[in-house]
Short mmCIF file of C-alpha atoms in Angstrom, two decimals:
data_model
loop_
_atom_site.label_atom_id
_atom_site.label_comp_id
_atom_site.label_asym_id
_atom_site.label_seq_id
_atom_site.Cartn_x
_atom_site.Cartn_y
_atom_site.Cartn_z
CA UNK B 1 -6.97 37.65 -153.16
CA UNK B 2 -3.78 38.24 -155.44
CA UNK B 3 -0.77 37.95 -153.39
CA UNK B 4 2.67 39.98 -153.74
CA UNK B 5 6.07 39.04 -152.98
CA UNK B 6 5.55 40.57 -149.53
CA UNK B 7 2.13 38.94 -148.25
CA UNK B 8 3.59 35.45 -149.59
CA UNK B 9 6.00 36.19 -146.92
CA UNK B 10 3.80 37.18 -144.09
CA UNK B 11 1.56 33.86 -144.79
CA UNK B 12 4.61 31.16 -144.85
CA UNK B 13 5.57 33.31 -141.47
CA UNK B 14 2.83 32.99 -139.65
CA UNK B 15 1.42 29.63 -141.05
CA UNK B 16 4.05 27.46 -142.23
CA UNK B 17 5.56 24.30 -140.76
CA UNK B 18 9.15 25.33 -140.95
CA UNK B 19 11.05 21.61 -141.90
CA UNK B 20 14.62 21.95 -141.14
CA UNK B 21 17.00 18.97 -141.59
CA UNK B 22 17.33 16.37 -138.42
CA UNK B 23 19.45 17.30 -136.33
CA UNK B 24 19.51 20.79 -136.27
CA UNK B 25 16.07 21.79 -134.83
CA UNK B 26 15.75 24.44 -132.31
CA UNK B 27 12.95 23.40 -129.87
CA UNK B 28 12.91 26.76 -128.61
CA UNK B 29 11.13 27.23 -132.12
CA UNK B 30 6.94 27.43 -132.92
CA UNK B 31 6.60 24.98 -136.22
CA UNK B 32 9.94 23.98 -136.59
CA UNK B 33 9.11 20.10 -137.85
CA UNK B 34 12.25 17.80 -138.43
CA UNK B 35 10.54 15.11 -139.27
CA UNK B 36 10.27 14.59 -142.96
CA UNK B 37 8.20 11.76 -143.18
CA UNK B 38 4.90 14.52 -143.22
CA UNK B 39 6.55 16.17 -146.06
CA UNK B 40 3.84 15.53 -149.27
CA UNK B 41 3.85 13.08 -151.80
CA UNK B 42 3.35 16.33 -154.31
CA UNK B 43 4.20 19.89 -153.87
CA UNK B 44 5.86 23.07 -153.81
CA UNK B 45 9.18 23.42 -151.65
CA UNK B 46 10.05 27.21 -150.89
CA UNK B 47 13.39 27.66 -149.34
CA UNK B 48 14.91 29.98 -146.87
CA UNK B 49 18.53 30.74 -145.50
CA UNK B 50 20.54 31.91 -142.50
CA UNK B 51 20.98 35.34 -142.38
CA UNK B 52 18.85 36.45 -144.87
CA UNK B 53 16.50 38.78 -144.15
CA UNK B 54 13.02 39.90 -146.98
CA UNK B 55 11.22 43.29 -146.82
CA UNK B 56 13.02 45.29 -143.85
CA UNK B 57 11.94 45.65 -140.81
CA UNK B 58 8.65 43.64 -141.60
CA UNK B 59 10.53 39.78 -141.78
CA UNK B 60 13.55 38.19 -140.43
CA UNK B 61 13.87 35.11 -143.32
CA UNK B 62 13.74 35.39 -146.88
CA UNK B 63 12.71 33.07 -149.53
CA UNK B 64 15.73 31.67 -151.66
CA UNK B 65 14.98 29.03 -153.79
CA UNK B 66 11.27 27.48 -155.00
CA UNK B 67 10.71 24.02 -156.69
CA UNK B 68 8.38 21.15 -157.38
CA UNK B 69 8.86 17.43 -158.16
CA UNK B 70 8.48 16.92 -162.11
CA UNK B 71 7.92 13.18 -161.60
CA UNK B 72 4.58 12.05 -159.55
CA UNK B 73 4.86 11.58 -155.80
CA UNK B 74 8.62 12.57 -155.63
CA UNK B 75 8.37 15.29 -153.30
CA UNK B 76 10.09 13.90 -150.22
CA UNK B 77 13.04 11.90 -152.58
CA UNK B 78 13.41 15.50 -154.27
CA UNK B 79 14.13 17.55 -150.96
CA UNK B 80 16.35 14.34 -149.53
CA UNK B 81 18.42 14.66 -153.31
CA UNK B 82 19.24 18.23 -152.34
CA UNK B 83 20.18 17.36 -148.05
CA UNK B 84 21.39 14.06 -148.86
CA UNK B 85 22.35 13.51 -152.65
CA UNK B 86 25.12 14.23 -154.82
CA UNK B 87 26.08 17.07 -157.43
CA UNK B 88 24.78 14.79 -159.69
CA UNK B 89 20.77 14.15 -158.32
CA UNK B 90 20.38 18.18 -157.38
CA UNK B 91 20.96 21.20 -159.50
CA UNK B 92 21.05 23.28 -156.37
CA UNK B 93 23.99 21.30 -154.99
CA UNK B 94 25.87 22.11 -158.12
CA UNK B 95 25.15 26.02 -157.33
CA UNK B 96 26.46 25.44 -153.82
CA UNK B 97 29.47 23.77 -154.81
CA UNK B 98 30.12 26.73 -157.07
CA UNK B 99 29.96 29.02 -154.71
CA UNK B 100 31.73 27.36 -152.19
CA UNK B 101 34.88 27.57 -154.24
CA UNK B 102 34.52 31.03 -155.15
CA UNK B 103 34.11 32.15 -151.50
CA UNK B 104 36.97 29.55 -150.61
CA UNK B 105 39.40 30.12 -153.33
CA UNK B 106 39.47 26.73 -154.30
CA UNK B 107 38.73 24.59 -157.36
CA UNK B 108 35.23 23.45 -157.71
CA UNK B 109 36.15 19.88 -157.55
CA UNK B 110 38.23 20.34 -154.33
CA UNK B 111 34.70 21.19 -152.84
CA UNK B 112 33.28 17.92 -150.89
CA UNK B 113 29.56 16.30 -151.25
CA UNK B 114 30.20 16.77 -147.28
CA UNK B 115 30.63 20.51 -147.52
CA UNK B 116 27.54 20.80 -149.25
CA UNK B 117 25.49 18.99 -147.35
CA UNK B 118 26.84 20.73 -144.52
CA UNK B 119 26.06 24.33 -145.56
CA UNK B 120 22.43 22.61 -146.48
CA UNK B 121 21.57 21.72 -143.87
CA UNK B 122 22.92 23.75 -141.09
CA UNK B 123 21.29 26.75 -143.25
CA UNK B 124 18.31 25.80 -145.72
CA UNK B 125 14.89 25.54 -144.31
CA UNK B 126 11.56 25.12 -146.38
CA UNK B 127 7.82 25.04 -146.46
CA UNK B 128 5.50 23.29 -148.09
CA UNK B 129 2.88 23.46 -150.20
CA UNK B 130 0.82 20.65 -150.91
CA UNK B 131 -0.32 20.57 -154.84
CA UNK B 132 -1.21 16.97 -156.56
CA UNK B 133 -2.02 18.41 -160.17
CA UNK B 134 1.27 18.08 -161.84
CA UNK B 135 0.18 21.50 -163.86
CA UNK B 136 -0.68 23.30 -161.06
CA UNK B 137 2.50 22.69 -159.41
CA UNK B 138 4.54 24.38 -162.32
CA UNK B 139 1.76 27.41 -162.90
CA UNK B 140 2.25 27.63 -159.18
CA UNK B 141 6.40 27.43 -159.17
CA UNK B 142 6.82 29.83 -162.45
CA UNK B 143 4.45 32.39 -160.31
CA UNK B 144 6.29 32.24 -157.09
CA UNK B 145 9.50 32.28 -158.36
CA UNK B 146 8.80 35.88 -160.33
CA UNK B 147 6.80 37.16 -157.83
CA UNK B 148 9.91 36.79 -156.10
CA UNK B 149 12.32 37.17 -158.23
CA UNK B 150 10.65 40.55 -159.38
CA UNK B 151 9.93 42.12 -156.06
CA UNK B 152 12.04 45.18 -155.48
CA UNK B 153 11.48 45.46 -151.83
CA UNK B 154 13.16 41.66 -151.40
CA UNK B 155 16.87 41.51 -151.84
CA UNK B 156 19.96 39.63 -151.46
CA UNK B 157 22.33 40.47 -148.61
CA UNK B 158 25.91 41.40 -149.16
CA UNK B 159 26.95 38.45 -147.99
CA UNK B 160 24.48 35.96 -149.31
CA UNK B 161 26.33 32.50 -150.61
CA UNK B 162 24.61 32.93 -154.17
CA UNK B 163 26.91 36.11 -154.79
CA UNK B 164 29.65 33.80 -155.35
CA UNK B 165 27.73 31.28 -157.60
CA UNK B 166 28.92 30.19 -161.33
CA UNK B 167 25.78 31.17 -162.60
CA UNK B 168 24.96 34.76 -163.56
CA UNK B 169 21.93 34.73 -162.84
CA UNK B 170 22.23 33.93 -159.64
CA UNK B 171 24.91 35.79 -158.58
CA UNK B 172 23.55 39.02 -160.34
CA UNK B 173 20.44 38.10 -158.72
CA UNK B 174 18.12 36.87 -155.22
CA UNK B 175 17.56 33.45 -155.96
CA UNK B 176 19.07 29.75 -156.27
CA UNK B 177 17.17 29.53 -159.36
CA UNK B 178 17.93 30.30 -163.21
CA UNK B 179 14.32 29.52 -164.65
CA UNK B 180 10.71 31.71 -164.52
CA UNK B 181 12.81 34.40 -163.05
CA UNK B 182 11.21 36.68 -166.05
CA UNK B 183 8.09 35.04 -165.85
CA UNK B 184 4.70 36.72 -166.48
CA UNK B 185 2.88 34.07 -164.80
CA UNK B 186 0.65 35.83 -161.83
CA UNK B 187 -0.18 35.10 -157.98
CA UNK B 188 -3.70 34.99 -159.36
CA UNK B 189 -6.71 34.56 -156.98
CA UNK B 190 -6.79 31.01 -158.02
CA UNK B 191 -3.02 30.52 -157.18
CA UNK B 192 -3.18 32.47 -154.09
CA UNK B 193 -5.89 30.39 -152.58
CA UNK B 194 -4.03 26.72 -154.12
CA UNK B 195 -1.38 27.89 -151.28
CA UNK B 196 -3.62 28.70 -148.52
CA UNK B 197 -5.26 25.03 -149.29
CA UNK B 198 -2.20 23.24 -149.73
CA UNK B 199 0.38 24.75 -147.10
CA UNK B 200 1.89 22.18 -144.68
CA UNK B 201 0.75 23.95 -141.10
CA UNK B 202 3.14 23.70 -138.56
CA UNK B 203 0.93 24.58 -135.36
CA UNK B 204 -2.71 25.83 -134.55
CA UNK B 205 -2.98 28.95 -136.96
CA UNK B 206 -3.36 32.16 -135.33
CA UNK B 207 -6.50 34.64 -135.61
CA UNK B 208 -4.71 37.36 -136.80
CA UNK B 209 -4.07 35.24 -139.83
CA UNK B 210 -7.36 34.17 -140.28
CA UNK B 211 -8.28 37.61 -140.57
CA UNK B 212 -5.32 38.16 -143.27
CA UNK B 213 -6.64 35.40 -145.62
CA UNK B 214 -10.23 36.50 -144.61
CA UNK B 215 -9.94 40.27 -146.13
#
């Protein structure tokens, strides 16, 4: 099975555990997990936001940003360096305080570590994907991130937060990322079943997706 933009979608919908910062779970919510501690050593983050919607009418979240840790069994520091951690520790909290200002009208460095972490975490939600080959996890990452990135069905809403973001290609583009969006690197049959293996589940999976990962 090769996957598109659009299946990768309908799997992390129906199968993955949803981690959303403490604090701001809704119990009212299948999967939602705000407990970080079963986050993986080693993986795959993909990110979602508030009021973002992917492939119309089919999906009510869409991906935003996709990462890895670099540096062995990082994975839970990495995610608490973008909810938790400073302009400094987190690229992405760099691109939000960008933005911020933009949208605000103020100068970047009027824009608080607070503010960020706010807009984080009262919007940013992720799944994982559990990958210990250090390789695999970037194959995996540069193939997401295009498949993404690349998808013409999946875009940014007019008033998505990355519109007002320093970086062209972010703000000219879908994603909170700069790097693999050109990437050639395919959602090959081997990749596509390294996220089935790995994902994080967040309840008891459903047949209907049995059947989906079955065909």
């Amino acid at each position: 099975m090769i996957m598109n933009c659009k299946e990768l979608h309908e799997i992390l919908r129906r199968a993955g555990a949803r981690f959303i910062y403490p604090g701001f779970q809704d119990n009212s919510c299948d999967g939602i997990c705000s407990d970080f501690t079963k986050i993986p050593k080693n993986g795959v983050y993909i990110m979602f936001e508030n009021g973002e919607t992917a492939h119309p009418y089919d999906f009510n979240e869409r991906i935003v940003r996709i990462g890895i840790n670099k540096q062995q069994d990082r994975l839970p520091r990495r995610l608490r360096s973008h909810y938790d951690g400073t302009v400094h520790t987190s690229v992405f909290r760099k691109h939000i305080r960008t933005a911020i200002a933009e949208r605000d009208g103020i100068a970047v460095d009027k824009v608080t570590e607070q503010q960020i972490s706010d807009y984080i975490r009262k919007n940013i939600t992720f799944v994982v994907i559990e990958v210990n080959d250090n390789e695999k996890r970037k194959e995996l990452e540069k193939a997401l991130i295009s498949a993404v990135a690349q998808c013409p069905e999946c875009n940014a809403s007019d008033k998505w937060l990355g519109k007002y973001c320093a970086a062209p290609k972010i703000h000219n583009g879908k994603l909170w990322n700069v790097e693999y969006l050109n990437s050639k690197t395919p959602l090959t049959s081997e990749l596509s079943q390294l996220i089935c293996d790995g994902l994080v589940f967040g309840h008891e999976v459903d047949e209907d997706y049995q059947k989906f990962m079955n065909d």
